[in-house]
Amino acid sequence: MLTKRRSGVAGRGSHQALAAGLTAHTLDRRGFLRKSGLAAGGLAALGTVRLGAVRPAQAAGSSADPAQAVIRKNICTHCSVGCTVTAEVVNGVWVGQEPSWASPINRGAHCAKGAAIRELVHSDRRLRYPMKIVNGEWQRVSWDQAITEITDKLQAIRAKNGADSVYWLGSAKFTNEASYLFRKFAAYWGTNNVDHQARICHSTTVAGVANTWGYGAQTNSYNDIRNAKTMIILGGNPAEAHPISMQHVLSGKEINRANMIVIDPRFTRTAAHATEYVRIRSGTDIPVVWGILWHIFQNGWEDKAFIESRVYAMDDVRKEVAKWTPDEVERVSGVPGEQLKRVAELFAKEKPATLIWCMGATQHTVGTANVRALCILCLATGNVGKPGTGANIFRGHTNVQGATDLGLDVTTLPLYYGLVEGGWKHWARVWEVEYDWLQSRFDEVPASAGRKARSRKENMETPGLTSTRWFDAVSLPPEQVDQRTPLKAMMVFGHGGNTVTRMPEAVKGMAELELLVVADPHPTTFAAMDARRDNTYLLPICTSLEMDGSRTASNRTLQWGEQVVKPAFESKNDYEVIYRMAVKLGFAESLFKNIKVVDGIPVAEDLLREINRGGWSTGYSGQSPERLKAHMKNQHKFDLVTLRAPKDDPEVGGDYYGLPWPCWGKPELKHPGTHILYNTSLHVKEGGSTFRARFGTERNGQTLLAEDSFTKDSDLTDGYPEFTFGVFRKLGWDKDLTETELATIKRIGGNNPDAVSWATDLSGGIQRVCLDHGVIPFGNGKARANAWNLPDPVPVHREPVYSPRPDLVAKYPTRPDERQFRMPNVGFSVQKAAVDRGIAKQFPIILSSGRLVEYEGGGEETRSNPWLAELQQDMFVEVNTADAAERGIKDGQFVWVHGPENSSKAKVKALVTDRVAKGVAWMPFHFSGWFQGKDMRDFYPKGADPVVLGESVNTVTTYGFDPVTGMQETKVTLCQISAA
């Protein structure tokens, strides 16, 4: 039977109260036992620890003797909070896990996934050795055979179809170093068809936030939420998706008596903690946010001084907001005007206030516009750039922030350098490779279907295909795919196959590929869809717990993870596999020119040092391996709220924990990192900053530079542009550069040294001198309420492609059909057809999706963990009680969920609940292994199938893509539900 899921607050047991009294000092487990006076029997009596859970590891000897144990620290591989995992290792075997009391992030706590993480290494359901499928049967092969066959096939495909015919799908499970190496590898291969999970979770966040105030990342931190007096959580359920973050959220709520407002279509476990719950119709985020702003503007509650000095074109927003009267907001979203007035007054007056969002805000065809609206709400109320404020974006995977930063994106190079000549030449200098050689690796694209031809240089500067539509790039007619040929091969590293919408079409695309390679600790959905008979390989990759490297949490904090144990079975780490492929493809010597390779494995520290040498644009230049390791060693010295270490500490003095980017200059400059972005109350050497001046200095006669706003003790007391050597010469600051720095700038600039900027100066001199003058290298600009380069410069409401309200589509249509990311986006035609065919009547239930606390991502890893699988054994759909009664559906029975495309359907269990409103259903997105009622377990390699299988919600999700990023629309579609 289906395990019932209940919302509510757990009571505090006596053992919890005891632990709360012991957290003033750093304790390991044994210290806890000594201070508590509890023996093993006493713990067992509390009912929280099974005596059988602690037992000798025969291969390792007794783990009872502390002298034998080695303590190693790594980072949890699941969500983006960044919890430390402290492992006990005896004779090379991971035998125990200590609470990481010293970590200022998780403070000894773990969610279910973190507590069960040791099983990822020990799991007997992992891939043990390389495999390939021959005539539909999996066969074991050696690593040498697998690498040779794969690279031979890749070269043959490239020779016939071009470099762009191979798709390189990377992973938010990568370390920063592996992410960087994977993007560098794709550049050497000659393609921008390289992506990862951020495309399907927060690509719209990155685009929306960066286009508002400069950087596409969380402005503050989980810990800083403790300072907030009002928090709005919109489209997020951190109680399940980011459980450890809730200790910071709830501490802020309780200590500050903070207002906690949850805006969500579903009454979540997070909503159960709210002081105000606002239920909205999914897909109406902009009307709700504009409805809040309507009350703020109407009552004069906006921060006029902040807007005047630091925001461009807020009046353009006022015009759009004026359309969203309380009556119109309620008509579209269902939220009463009086409730939004209460929310508006709290957010504008009970400050500091912060806005928290997750994928409920981002996974829409208007995802970028949603994010922009949320940022504008922060700007209008002055709730950014101070403690307790800001856009606290809770990202999904362990390193989805870092993997995005390091360039696993079809639109950028590492550290957000654009796909322009200057960006490519910068990295060519860092890599010490000829720019012309890199250009020669890219395809020439012939003219087709009325589109002009592209030269190699033009193709090098063209964004690639998004991962949300890889299968369209396989199956669409060649003239519709704007590259030399459609996709022919997929190289999938650490990415599930059940995470894209329109799974029936994805399965068809999978069958048409000439080559599919899956590199992962588990086979993943790609291997289990009965779509492949040959030319498919599985490469066993170890987890990041079995390798060295850093990861970046949502709050931009970098943490170093040390290898806990050697890779299990025959698995290898990402660095080694990429190196071996590069050797076979003939460019390993150049790819690893400045990176030491020991016993065939590239050294992680050297990879990070190369990132430091090139990462000026985002401030990834100051976090050396040595500094990050010192932080892990001295975690206990960092303040819980400010995340800062005492200034007099000899190893980490004055640093913010994890050196959150931007961390300016070279490592020896000892910049402390930036805990809170855009905080002008601090000196830049103390982590202060302004909004980025990345959009020019003037537009339509209005300045784009800040007015009467600057960082503490700045030599320039007004707005200023980003710094170049030319600006330095005008200010006379060029005299502050050393001879070596000046020589480097002149070498880079050639005939035009004035153009060398803070982001391309490899000497670091421009950044160093900027900090000495108290100015920020990227300039002091205004945030943009009007982002004129986006499809909708001021966010406007647009109904979902599959809208439950066809009566609103004429007034609020989706954007017109247009070409994006090398393919046509026909969302307007699909929406029109849905209205014309009366789809909303045939499929009257709104379907959304989200996370469970037990599982993560596509779920293959966590559903293979027996400790987690026991907690949630069935895929299910939440059905409102009235909808269930109308359909004769009982709690726990099997039902069919029917989608409006491809005659799609999914067989799942019903959870009848009023968590969802009438006419609304919800499904988790972690399941796979069933497909439209068919159990696919037999298609996994023997012994590598997850413990729990289930239908993927994406079997019934539908067409719809954000025009800026290609984000899919998974948070709102339509369905019908019937008894099975």
mmCIF file with all atom_site columns, C-alpha atoms in Angstrom, residues 300 419 522 897:
data_model
loop_
_atom_site.group_PDB
_atom_site.id
_atom_site.type_symbol
_atom_site.label_atom_id
_atom_site.label_alt_id
_atom_site.label_comp_id
_atom_site.label_asym_id
_atom_site.label_entity_id
_atom_site.label_seq_id
_atom_site.pdbx_PDB_ins_code
_atom_site.Cartn_x
_atom_site.Cartn_y
_atom_site.Cartn_z
_atom_site.occupancy
_atom_site.B_iso_or_equiv
_atom_site.pdbx_formal_charge
_atom_site.auth_seq_id
_atom_site.auth_comp_id
_atom_site.auth_asym_id
_atom_site.auth_atom_id
_atom_site.pdbx_PDB_model_num
ATOM 1 C CA . GLY A 1 300 ? 3.345  54.700 -1.403  1.00 0.00 ? 300 GLY A CA 1
ATOM 2 C CA . LEU A 1 419 ? 30.459 33.064 -26.912 1.00 0.00 ? 419 LEU A CA 1
ATOM 3 C CA . HIS A 1 522 ? 23.846 3.864  -12.148 1.00 0.00 ? 522 HIS A CA 1
ATOM 4 C CA . VAL A 1 897 ? -3.113 9.888  -15.418 1.00 0.00 ? 897 VAL A CA 1
#
